[in-house]
């Protein structure tokens, strides 16, 4: 008996599941394969049915300590062990540790006809013994067509198929049964898919000379699951399924700011740079310095002692380093100390899904703070617009979940500079969209940069002209002429005109200053003359006042002398 969990919303039990351990598959199956029930994996030759079954067993042993039995009807145990050794699966060691039981069953139609009636009773005994010997929880039967090749009677065949699936359920083991795809049916017999609790269809298709493998969950009894087709890859680490619609927009965000490496460009943003963990898209026509801006950003990340991954689809690492040195962006030291890693390949080397898985692996190993892809428009050569957008959507979500700042460049045609969607259809997915363009004047070509959008912060609405100099990218000040913003020779003419006007204004100001100084001197001279004249008058008045005062004093003294009495002796003399 298996333990059932309960749904919080309804209180009803949910189907128990066994994690497959295959990257991405557990996500789209919402937990794994049905526990204790058979799962059918069907597909054409070369799509990885056997490998998926073996990885299911190995991951169960290594990650969940669940022993397993692999019963094969085509390849020998030695052949299987050799085939999966390159993936790091050591089947002989797992056998020695009594965690894995390999059993090859040889089925020969001629021998069966000689012995007469044929059924699966012997298989049940043999498989049951293998399960009981190591206490197996997982079983893989590969492939079922070889097992049923001895049944000429279709009625008996159907009966035995149903009996096999019922026996596996009763045994309580989680089972994967592989089957080859039939004509118009999922399997050759057309019955296994009906009696299986879960059916996974693998498809290997070639489109425009590019091989793509797709996986689809056809049915899953008792559980919801992803219903789309999902690309998957077979790599040196096993099978990797890349879901699209199962990704949720619930990642954390950061308020930290990351510099673009160009101070003048940072000033065009309200927060002086990009948000950490955001995605930035730089679009423009050929020759508008997209790679230079991307390399400037990568250089700034490394200068902050953080790791940066630079994926180049057009230049080799040596060429990129040499070209950037011409504009004083020296990437070589950061390559030497391991802060910068340049991955340079042609897009046509792999399909889109292979590129995505490769990036996932490199990012997990290298753990960069920022990723630069230059340019994403080259991916059009290995997929259509829908596939490229799907791949970039998953990549952007993966980078956001890991709080990695992403910068993409994309080539656009001149006629679509102002279109809402770029040729890759990802401008709506990114957080910041920067446009670099040609500013064509009379007989010259200049470069301009503008910010079309920046989520979460204010930004400049101006088109700034910039130069690519031997000191890097240099943004020029905005010059406005009679007809609007001017650039190039028009900028120089406007600046010369403004300088001439400034010089004229300065000369006029100097003339006015001289006239003012002259008038000041005249006024000061006039004031001096008036002061001298005033002093003369003042002195004359003071003299007259002094003379009048002296005369008044003299009169007062004389009057005082006449009014004084005679002496007493004189009076007596007169009386006698």
PDB file of C-alpha atoms in Angstrom, residues 243-477:
ATOM      1  CA  UNK A 243       9.642  22.790 -19.921  1.00  0.00           C
ATOM      2  CA  UNK A 244       8.142  26.090 -21.053  1.00  0.00           C
ATOM      3  CA  UNK A 245       4.740  26.628 -19.507  1.00  0.00           C
ATOM      4  CA  UNK A 246       5.628  25.105 -16.140  1.00  0.00           C
ATOM      5  CA  UNK A 247       7.855  28.054 -15.239  1.00  0.00           C
ATOM      6  CA  UNK A 248       6.200  30.384 -12.737  1.00  0.00           C
ATOM      7  CA  UNK A 249       6.793  34.134 -12.423  1.00  0.00           C
ATOM      8  CA  UNK A 250       7.562  34.035  -8.714  1.00  0.00           C
ATOM      9  CA  UNK A 251      11.278  34.830  -8.594  1.00  0.00           C
ATOM     10  CA  UNK A 252      12.719  37.284  -6.075  1.00  0.00           C
ATOM     11  CA  UNK A 253      13.855  40.744  -7.198  1.00  0.00           C
ATOM     12  CA  UNK A 254      16.700  43.005  -6.118  1.00  0.00           C
ATOM     13  CA  UNK A 255      16.955  46.769  -5.619  1.00  0.00           C
ATOM     14  CA  UNK A 256      20.709  46.748  -6.186  1.00  0.00           C
ATOM     15  CA  UNK A 257      21.975  48.696  -9.203  1.00  0.00           C
ATOM     16  CA  UNK A 258      24.515  47.442 -11.728  1.00  0.00           C
ATOM     17  CA  UNK A 259      26.469  49.961 -13.794  1.00  0.00           C
ATOM     18  CA  UNK A 260      26.494  49.762 -17.586  1.00  0.00           C
ATOM     19  CA  UNK A 261      30.193  50.636 -17.548  1.00  0.00           C
ATOM     20  CA  UNK A 262      29.493  53.946 -19.324  1.00  0.00           C
ATOM     21  CA  UNK A 263      28.874  56.743 -16.755  1.00  0.00           C
ATOM     22  CA  UNK A 264      27.032  58.984 -19.214  1.00  0.00           C
ATOM     23  CA  UNK A 265      24.676  56.109 -20.108  1.00  0.00           C
ATOM     24  CA  UNK A 266      24.069  55.420 -16.415  1.00  0.00           C
ATOM     25  CA  UNK A 267      22.982  59.041 -15.995  1.00  0.00           C
ATOM     26  CA  UNK A 268      20.184  58.462 -18.504  1.00  0.00           C
ATOM     27  CA  UNK A 269      18.547  56.092 -15.978  1.00  0.00           C
ATOM     28  CA  UNK A 270      16.743  57.350 -12.917  1.00  0.00           C
ATOM     29  CA  UNK A 271      18.645  54.911 -10.681  1.00  0.00           C
ATOM     30  CA  UNK A 272      21.984  55.342 -12.496  1.00  0.00           C
ATOM     31  CA  UNK A 273      22.157  51.853 -14.000  1.00  0.00           C
ATOM     32  CA  UNK A 274      20.324  48.532 -14.377  1.00  0.00           C
ATOM     33  CA  UNK A 275      18.604  46.545 -11.660  1.00  0.00           C
ATOM     34  CA  UNK A 276      20.615  43.507 -10.622  1.00  0.00           C
ATOM     35  CA  UNK A 277      18.991  40.363 -12.004  1.00  0.00           C
ATOM     36  CA  UNK A 278      17.162  42.241 -14.759  1.00  0.00           C
ATOM     37  CA  UNK A 279      17.419  41.623 -18.494  1.00  0.00           C
ATOM     38  CA  UNK A 280      18.723  44.255 -20.916  1.00  0.00           C
ATOM     39  CA  UNK A 281      18.341  44.257 -24.705  1.00  0.00           C
ATOM     40  CA  UNK A 282      20.485  46.418 -26.994  1.00  0.00           C
ATOM     41  CA  UNK A 283      19.185  46.530 -30.565  1.00  0.00           C
ATOM     42  CA  UNK A 284      20.560  48.305 -33.582  1.00  0.00           C
ATOM     43  CA  UNK A 285      21.733  48.017 -37.142  1.00  0.00           C
ATOM     44  CA  UNK A 286      25.178  46.749 -38.090  1.00  0.00           C
ATOM     45  CA  UNK A 287      28.072  48.936 -36.959  1.00  0.00           C
ATOM     46  CA  UNK A 288      26.257  50.753 -34.161  1.00  0.00           C
ATOM     47  CA  UNK A 289      28.669  49.539 -31.422  1.00  0.00           C
ATOM     48  CA  UNK A 290      26.376  46.941 -29.842  1.00  0.00           C
ATOM     49  CA  UNK A 291      29.279  44.592 -29.115  1.00  0.00           C
ATOM     50  CA  UNK A 292      31.345  47.465 -27.716  1.00  0.00           C
ATOM     51  CA  UNK A 293      28.560  48.402 -25.296  1.00  0.00           C
ATOM     52  CA  UNK A 294      28.191  44.740 -24.313  1.00  0.00           C
ATOM     53  CA  UNK A 295      31.944  44.365 -23.738  1.00  0.00           C
ATOM     54  CA  UNK A 296      31.951  47.588 -21.693  1.00  0.00           C
ATOM     55  CA  UNK A 297      29.282  46.104 -19.442  1.00  0.00           C
ATOM     56  CA  UNK A 298      31.210  42.823 -19.096  1.00  0.00           C
ATOM     57  CA  UNK A 299      34.388  44.751 -18.265  1.00  0.00           C
ATOM     58  CA  UNK A 300      32.555  46.699 -15.552  1.00  0.00           C
ATOM     59  CA  UNK A 301      31.179  43.508 -13.985  1.00  0.00           C
ATOM     60  CA  UNK A 302      34.664  41.997 -13.839  1.00  0.00           C
ATOM     61  CA  UNK A 303      36.100  45.270 -12.516  1.00  0.00           C
ATOM     62  CA  UNK A 304      33.694  44.905  -9.586  1.00  0.00           C
ATOM     63  CA  UNK A 305      35.357  41.524  -8.896  1.00  0.00           C
ATOM     64  CA  UNK A 306      32.347  39.541 -10.106  1.00  0.00           C
ATOM     65  CA  UNK A 307      32.157  36.814 -12.740  1.00  0.00           C
ATOM     66  CA  UNK A 308      30.759  37.399 -16.202  1.00  0.00           C
ATOM     67  CA  UNK A 309      29.927  34.909 -18.972  1.00  0.00           C
ATOM     68  CA  UNK A 310      30.238  36.293 -22.510  1.00  0.00           C
ATOM     69  CA  UNK A 311      28.630  34.177 -25.250  1.00  0.00           C
ATOM     70  CA  UNK A 312      29.795  35.283 -28.697  1.00  0.00           C
ATOM     71  CA  UNK A 313      28.172  34.001 -31.882  1.00  0.00           C
ATOM     72  CA  UNK A 314      30.237  36.076 -34.322  1.00  0.00           C
ATOM     73  CA  UNK A 315      33.770  36.559 -32.955  1.00  0.00           C
ATOM     74  CA  UNK A 316      36.391  34.271 -31.479  1.00  0.00           C
ATOM     75  CA  UNK A 317      37.674  35.080 -27.965  1.00  0.00           C
ATOM     76  CA  UNK A 318      41.010  36.264 -29.371  1.00  0.00           C
ATOM     77  CA  UNK A 319      39.342  38.543 -31.904  1.00  0.00           C
ATOM     78  CA  UNK A 320      36.972  39.971 -29.322  1.00  0.00           C
ATOM     79  CA  UNK A 321      39.817  40.728 -26.894  1.00  0.00           C
ATOM     80  CA  UNK A 322      41.920  42.340 -29.636  1.00  0.00           C
ATOM     81  CA  UNK A 323      39.081  44.466 -30.981  1.00  0.00           C
ATOM     82  CA  UNK A 324      38.097  45.734 -27.551  1.00  0.00           C
ATOM     83  CA  UNK A 325      41.679  46.722 -26.743  1.00  0.00           C
ATOM     84  CA  UNK A 326      41.432  49.306 -29.546  1.00  0.00           C
ATOM     85  CA  UNK A 327      38.837  51.157 -27.460  1.00  0.00           C
ATOM     86  CA  UNK A 328      40.715  50.743 -24.151  1.00  0.00           C
ATOM     87  CA  UNK A 329      38.602  47.822 -22.947  1.00  0.00           C
ATOM     88  CA  UNK A 330      41.162  45.278 -21.787  1.00  0.00           C
ATOM     89  CA  UNK A 331      39.451  41.941 -21.177  1.00  0.00           C
ATOM     90  CA  UNK A 332      42.638  39.852 -21.136  1.00  0.00           C
ATOM     91  CA  UNK A 333      43.431  40.226 -17.395  1.00  0.00           C
ATOM     92  CA  UNK A 334      39.947  39.087 -16.426  1.00  0.00           C
ATOM     93  CA  UNK A 335      40.200  36.079 -18.744  1.00  0.00           C
ATOM     94  CA  UNK A 336      43.486  35.196 -17.060  1.00  0.00           C
ATOM     95  CA  UNK A 337      42.165  35.445 -13.484  1.00  0.00           C
ATOM     96  CA  UNK A 338      38.940  33.573 -14.274  1.00  0.00           C
ATOM     97  CA  UNK A 339      36.456  36.414 -13.732  1.00  0.00           C
ATOM     98  CA  UNK A 340      35.541  36.433 -17.428  1.00  0.00           C
ATOM     99  CA  UNK A 341      34.644  33.420 -19.533  1.00  0.00           C
ATOM    100  CA  UNK A 342      34.088  33.732 -23.275  1.00  0.00           C
ATOM    101  CA  UNK A 343      32.143  30.964 -25.039  1.00  0.00           C
ATOM    102  CA  UNK A 344      32.399  31.456 -28.800  1.00  0.00           C
ATOM    103  CA  UNK A 345      30.519  29.145 -31.197  1.00  0.00           C
ATOM    104  CA  UNK A 346      28.543  29.361 -34.395  1.00  0.00           C
ATOM    105  CA  UNK A 347      24.791  29.138 -33.731  1.00  0.00           C
ATOM    106  CA  UNK A 348      24.492  26.363 -36.311  1.00  0.00           C
ATOM    107  CA  UNK A 349      26.782  24.130 -34.258  1.00  0.00           C
ATOM    108  CA  UNK A 350      23.799  23.004 -32.178  1.00  0.00           C
ATOM    109  CA  UNK A 351      20.044  23.318 -32.133  1.00  0.00           C
ATOM    110  CA  UNK A 352      18.312  25.849 -29.911  1.00  0.00           C
ATOM    111  CA  UNK A 353      17.669  23.359 -27.132  1.00  0.00           C
ATOM    112  CA  UNK A 354      21.265  22.207 -27.135  1.00  0.00           C
ATOM    113  CA  UNK A 355      22.380  25.820 -26.823  1.00  0.00           C
ATOM    114  CA  UNK A 356      19.991  26.288 -23.903  1.00  0.00           C
ATOM    115  CA  UNK A 357      21.147  23.188 -22.058  1.00  0.00           C
ATOM    116  CA  UNK A 358      24.776  24.122 -22.671  1.00  0.00           C
ATOM    117  CA  UNK A 359      24.152  27.568 -21.193  1.00  0.00           C
ATOM    118  CA  UNK A 360      22.381  26.045 -18.195  1.00  0.00           C
ATOM    119  CA  UNK A 361      25.342  23.764 -17.543  1.00  0.00           C
ATOM    120  CA  UNK A 362      27.958  26.504 -17.950  1.00  0.00           C
ATOM    121  CA  UNK A 363      26.024  28.886 -15.711  1.00  0.00           C
ATOM    122  CA  UNK A 364      25.612  26.268 -13.001  1.00  0.00           C
ATOM    123  CA  UNK A 365      29.322  25.474 -13.106  1.00  0.00           C
ATOM    124  CA  UNK A 366      30.701  29.005 -13.550  1.00  0.00           C
ATOM    125  CA  UNK A 367      28.117  30.828 -11.355  1.00  0.00           C
ATOM    126  CA  UNK A 368      28.392  34.255 -13.047  1.00  0.00           C
ATOM    127  CA  UNK A 369      26.855  37.478 -11.779  1.00  0.00           C
ATOM    128  CA  UNK A 370      26.088  38.563 -15.354  1.00  0.00           C
ATOM    129  CA  UNK A 371      25.622  36.906 -18.749  1.00  0.00           C
ATOM    130  CA  UNK A 372      26.150  38.611 -22.120  1.00  0.00           C
ATOM    131  CA  UNK A 373      24.912  37.032 -25.381  1.00  0.00           C
ATOM    132  CA  UNK A 374      26.057  38.739 -28.582  1.00  0.00           C
ATOM    133  CA  UNK A 375      23.924  38.625 -30.710  1.00  0.00           C
ATOM    134  CA  UNK A 376      20.725  36.670 -30.125  1.00  0.00           C
ATOM    135  CA  UNK A 377      19.530  37.508 -33.642  1.00  0.00           C
ATOM    136  CA  UNK A 378      21.932  34.885 -35.023  1.00  0.00           C
ATOM    137  CA  UNK A 379      19.799  32.182 -33.415  1.00  0.00           C
ATOM    138  CA  UNK A 380      17.278  32.707 -36.231  1.00  0.00           C
ATOM    139  CA  UNK A 381      19.548  30.513 -38.367  1.00  0.00           C
ATOM    140  CA  UNK A 382      18.727  27.453 -36.235  1.00  0.00           C
ATOM    141  CA  UNK A 383      15.033  28.023 -35.521  1.00  0.00           C
ATOM    142  CA  UNK A 384      11.981  30.035 -36.419  1.00  0.00           C
ATOM    143  CA  UNK A 385      10.799  33.098 -34.526  1.00  0.00           C
ATOM    144  CA  UNK A 386       8.501  31.120 -32.248  1.00  0.00           C
ATOM    145  CA  UNK A 387      11.221  28.633 -31.300  1.00  0.00           C
ATOM    146  CA  UNK A 388      13.794  31.367 -30.678  1.00  0.00           C
ATOM    147  CA  UNK A 389      11.356  33.297 -28.497  1.00  0.00           C
ATOM    148  CA  UNK A 390      10.510  30.114 -26.578  1.00  0.00           C
ATOM    149  CA  UNK A 391      14.189  29.378 -25.989  1.00  0.00           C
ATOM    150  CA  UNK A 392      14.983  32.939 -24.905  1.00  0.00           C
ATOM    151  CA  UNK A 393      11.933  33.021 -22.631  1.00  0.00           C
ATOM    152  CA  UNK A 394      13.199  29.992 -20.760  1.00  0.00           C
ATOM    153  CA  UNK A 395      16.712  31.419 -20.629  1.00  0.00           C
ATOM    154  CA  UNK A 396      15.537  34.780 -19.283  1.00  0.00           C
ATOM    155  CA  UNK A 397      13.385  33.079 -16.644  1.00  0.00           C
ATOM    156  CA  UNK A 398      16.296  30.850 -15.639  1.00  0.00           C
ATOM    157  CA  UNK A 399      18.583  33.872 -15.247  1.00  0.00           C
ATOM    158  CA  UNK A 400      15.972  35.819 -13.270  1.00  0.00           C
ATOM    159  CA  UNK A 401      15.414  32.913 -10.889  1.00  0.00           C
ATOM    160  CA  UNK A 402      19.177  32.885 -10.222  1.00  0.00           C
ATOM    161  CA  UNK A 403      19.355  36.720  -9.919  1.00  0.00           C
ATOM    162  CA  UNK A 404      21.786  36.955 -12.835  1.00  0.00           C
ATOM    163  CA  UNK A 405      21.869  40.195 -14.824  1.00  0.00           C
ATOM    164  CA  UNK A 406      21.516  39.463 -18.540  1.00  0.00           C
ATOM    165  CA  UNK A 407      22.489  41.643 -21.483  1.00  0.00           C
ATOM    166  CA  UNK A 408      21.522  40.660 -25.035  1.00  0.00           C
ATOM    167  CA  UNK A 409      22.356  42.339 -28.307  1.00  0.00           C
ATOM    168  CA  UNK A 410      20.249  41.939 -31.428  1.00  0.00           C
ATOM    169  CA  UNK A 411      20.616  43.031 -35.022  1.00  0.00           C
ATOM    170  CA  UNK A 412      17.578  44.750 -36.510  1.00  0.00           C
ATOM    171  CA  UNK A 413      16.930  46.026 -40.009  1.00  0.00           C
ATOM    172  CA  UNK A 414      16.862  49.730 -40.676  1.00  0.00           C
ATOM    173  CA  UNK A 415      13.197  49.701 -41.577  1.00  0.00           C
ATOM    174  CA  UNK A 416      12.136  48.323 -38.197  1.00  0.00           C
ATOM    175  CA  UNK A 417      14.001  50.548 -35.776  1.00  0.00           C
ATOM    176  CA  UNK A 418      10.812  51.813 -34.167  1.00  0.00           C
ATOM    177  CA  UNK A 419       8.813  48.602 -34.245  1.00  0.00           C
ATOM    178  CA  UNK A 420       7.422  47.351 -30.974  1.00  0.00           C
ATOM    179  CA  UNK A 421       8.872  43.867 -31.374  1.00  0.00           C
ATOM    180  CA  UNK A 422      12.349  43.079 -32.573  1.00  0.00           C
ATOM    181  CA  UNK A 423      12.995  40.329 -35.105  1.00  0.00           C
ATOM    182  CA  UNK A 424      13.447  37.947 -32.185  1.00  0.00           C
ATOM    183  CA  UNK A 425      10.208  38.981 -30.508  1.00  0.00           C
ATOM    184  CA  UNK A 426      11.815  39.341 -27.079  1.00  0.00           C
ATOM    185  CA  UNK A 427      11.677  43.088 -26.539  1.00  0.00           C
ATOM    186  CA  UNK A 428       8.485  42.622 -24.514  1.00  0.00           C
ATOM    187  CA  UNK A 429      10.219  40.052 -22.310  1.00  0.00           C
ATOM    188  CA  UNK A 430      13.200  42.162 -21.246  1.00  0.00           C
ATOM    189  CA  UNK A 431      13.177  44.807 -18.528  1.00  0.00           C
ATOM    190  CA  UNK A 432      15.314  47.404 -20.301  1.00  0.00           C
ATOM    191  CA  UNK A 433      15.428  48.089 -24.032  1.00  0.00           C
ATOM    192  CA  UNK A 434      18.183  50.295 -25.445  1.00  0.00           C
ATOM    193  CA  UNK A 435      18.219  51.279 -29.112  1.00  0.00           C
ATOM    194  CA  UNK A 436      21.372  52.307 -30.965  1.00  0.00           C
ATOM    195  CA  UNK A 437      20.871  53.711 -34.437  1.00  0.00           C
ATOM    196  CA  UNK A 438      22.365  55.604 -37.316  1.00  0.00           C
ATOM    197  CA  UNK A 439      21.844  59.367 -37.343  1.00  0.00           C
ATOM    198  CA  UNK A 440      22.420  60.145 -40.991  1.00  0.00           C
ATOM    199  CA  UNK A 441      23.147  63.721 -41.966  1.00  0.00           C
ATOM    200  CA  UNK A 442      24.329  65.417 -45.134  1.00  0.00           C
ATOM    201  CA  UNK A 443      27.171  63.222 -46.317  1.00  0.00           C
ATOM    202  CA  UNK A 444      27.907  61.612 -42.949  1.00  0.00           C
ATOM    203  CA  UNK A 445      26.802  58.858 -40.587  1.00  0.00           C
ATOM    204  CA  UNK A 446      26.670  59.262 -36.835  1.00  0.00           C
ATOM    205  CA  UNK A 447      25.531  57.066 -33.960  1.00  0.00           C
ATOM    206  CA  UNK A 448      22.696  57.744 -31.538  1.00  0.00           C
ATOM    207  CA  UNK A 449      21.495  55.946 -28.414  1.00  0.00           C
ATOM    208  CA  UNK A 450      18.131  56.099 -26.662  1.00  0.00           C
ATOM    209  CA  UNK A 451      16.247  54.176 -23.971  1.00  0.00           C
ATOM    210  CA  UNK A 452      12.955  52.803 -25.239  1.00  0.00           C
ATOM    211  CA  UNK A 453      11.877  51.340 -21.903  1.00  0.00           C
ATOM    212  CA  UNK A 454      13.186  50.581 -18.430  1.00  0.00           C
ATOM    213  CA  UNK A 455      10.842  48.842 -16.033  1.00  0.00           C
ATOM    214  CA  UNK A 456      10.799  50.144 -12.501  1.00  0.00           C
ATOM    215  CA  UNK A 457      12.672  53.417 -13.013  1.00  0.00           C
ATOM    216  CA  UNK A 458      12.481  56.699 -14.864  1.00  0.00           C
ATOM    217  CA  UNK A 459      14.761  57.289 -17.824  1.00  0.00           C
ATOM    218  CA  UNK A 460      15.763  59.927 -20.344  1.00  0.00           C
ATOM    219  CA  UNK A 461      13.675  60.364 -23.477  1.00  0.00           C
ATOM    220  CA  UNK A 462      16.480  61.977 -25.483  1.00  0.00           C
ATOM    221  CA  UNK A 463      18.454  60.521 -28.369  1.00  0.00           C
ATOM    222  CA  UNK A 464      22.098  61.039 -27.381  1.00  0.00           C
ATOM    223  CA  UNK A 465      24.822  61.054 -30.000  1.00  0.00           C
ATOM    224  CA  UNK A 466      27.845  58.999 -29.024  1.00  0.00           C
ATOM    225  CA  UNK A 467      31.326  58.324 -30.310  1.00  0.00           C
ATOM    226  CA  UNK A 468      33.461  55.193 -30.182  1.00  0.00           C
ATOM    227  CA  UNK A 469      36.902  56.579 -29.378  1.00  0.00           C
ATOM    228  CA  UNK A 470      40.204  55.046 -28.341  1.00  0.00           C
ATOM    229  CA  UNK A 471      39.013  55.680 -24.781  1.00  0.00           C
ATOM    230  CA  UNK A 472      35.761  53.781 -25.188  1.00  0.00           C
ATOM    231  CA  UNK A 473      32.188  54.929 -25.705  1.00  0.00           C
ATOM    232  CA  UNK A 474      31.698  58.665 -25.195  1.00  0.00           C
ATOM    233  CA  UNK A 475      28.208  60.175 -25.069  1.00  0.00           C
ATOM    234  CA  UNK A 476      27.993  63.754 -26.306  1.00  0.00           C
ATOM    235  CA  UNK A 477      25.858  66.521 -24.852  1.00  0.00           C
TER     236      UNK A 477
END
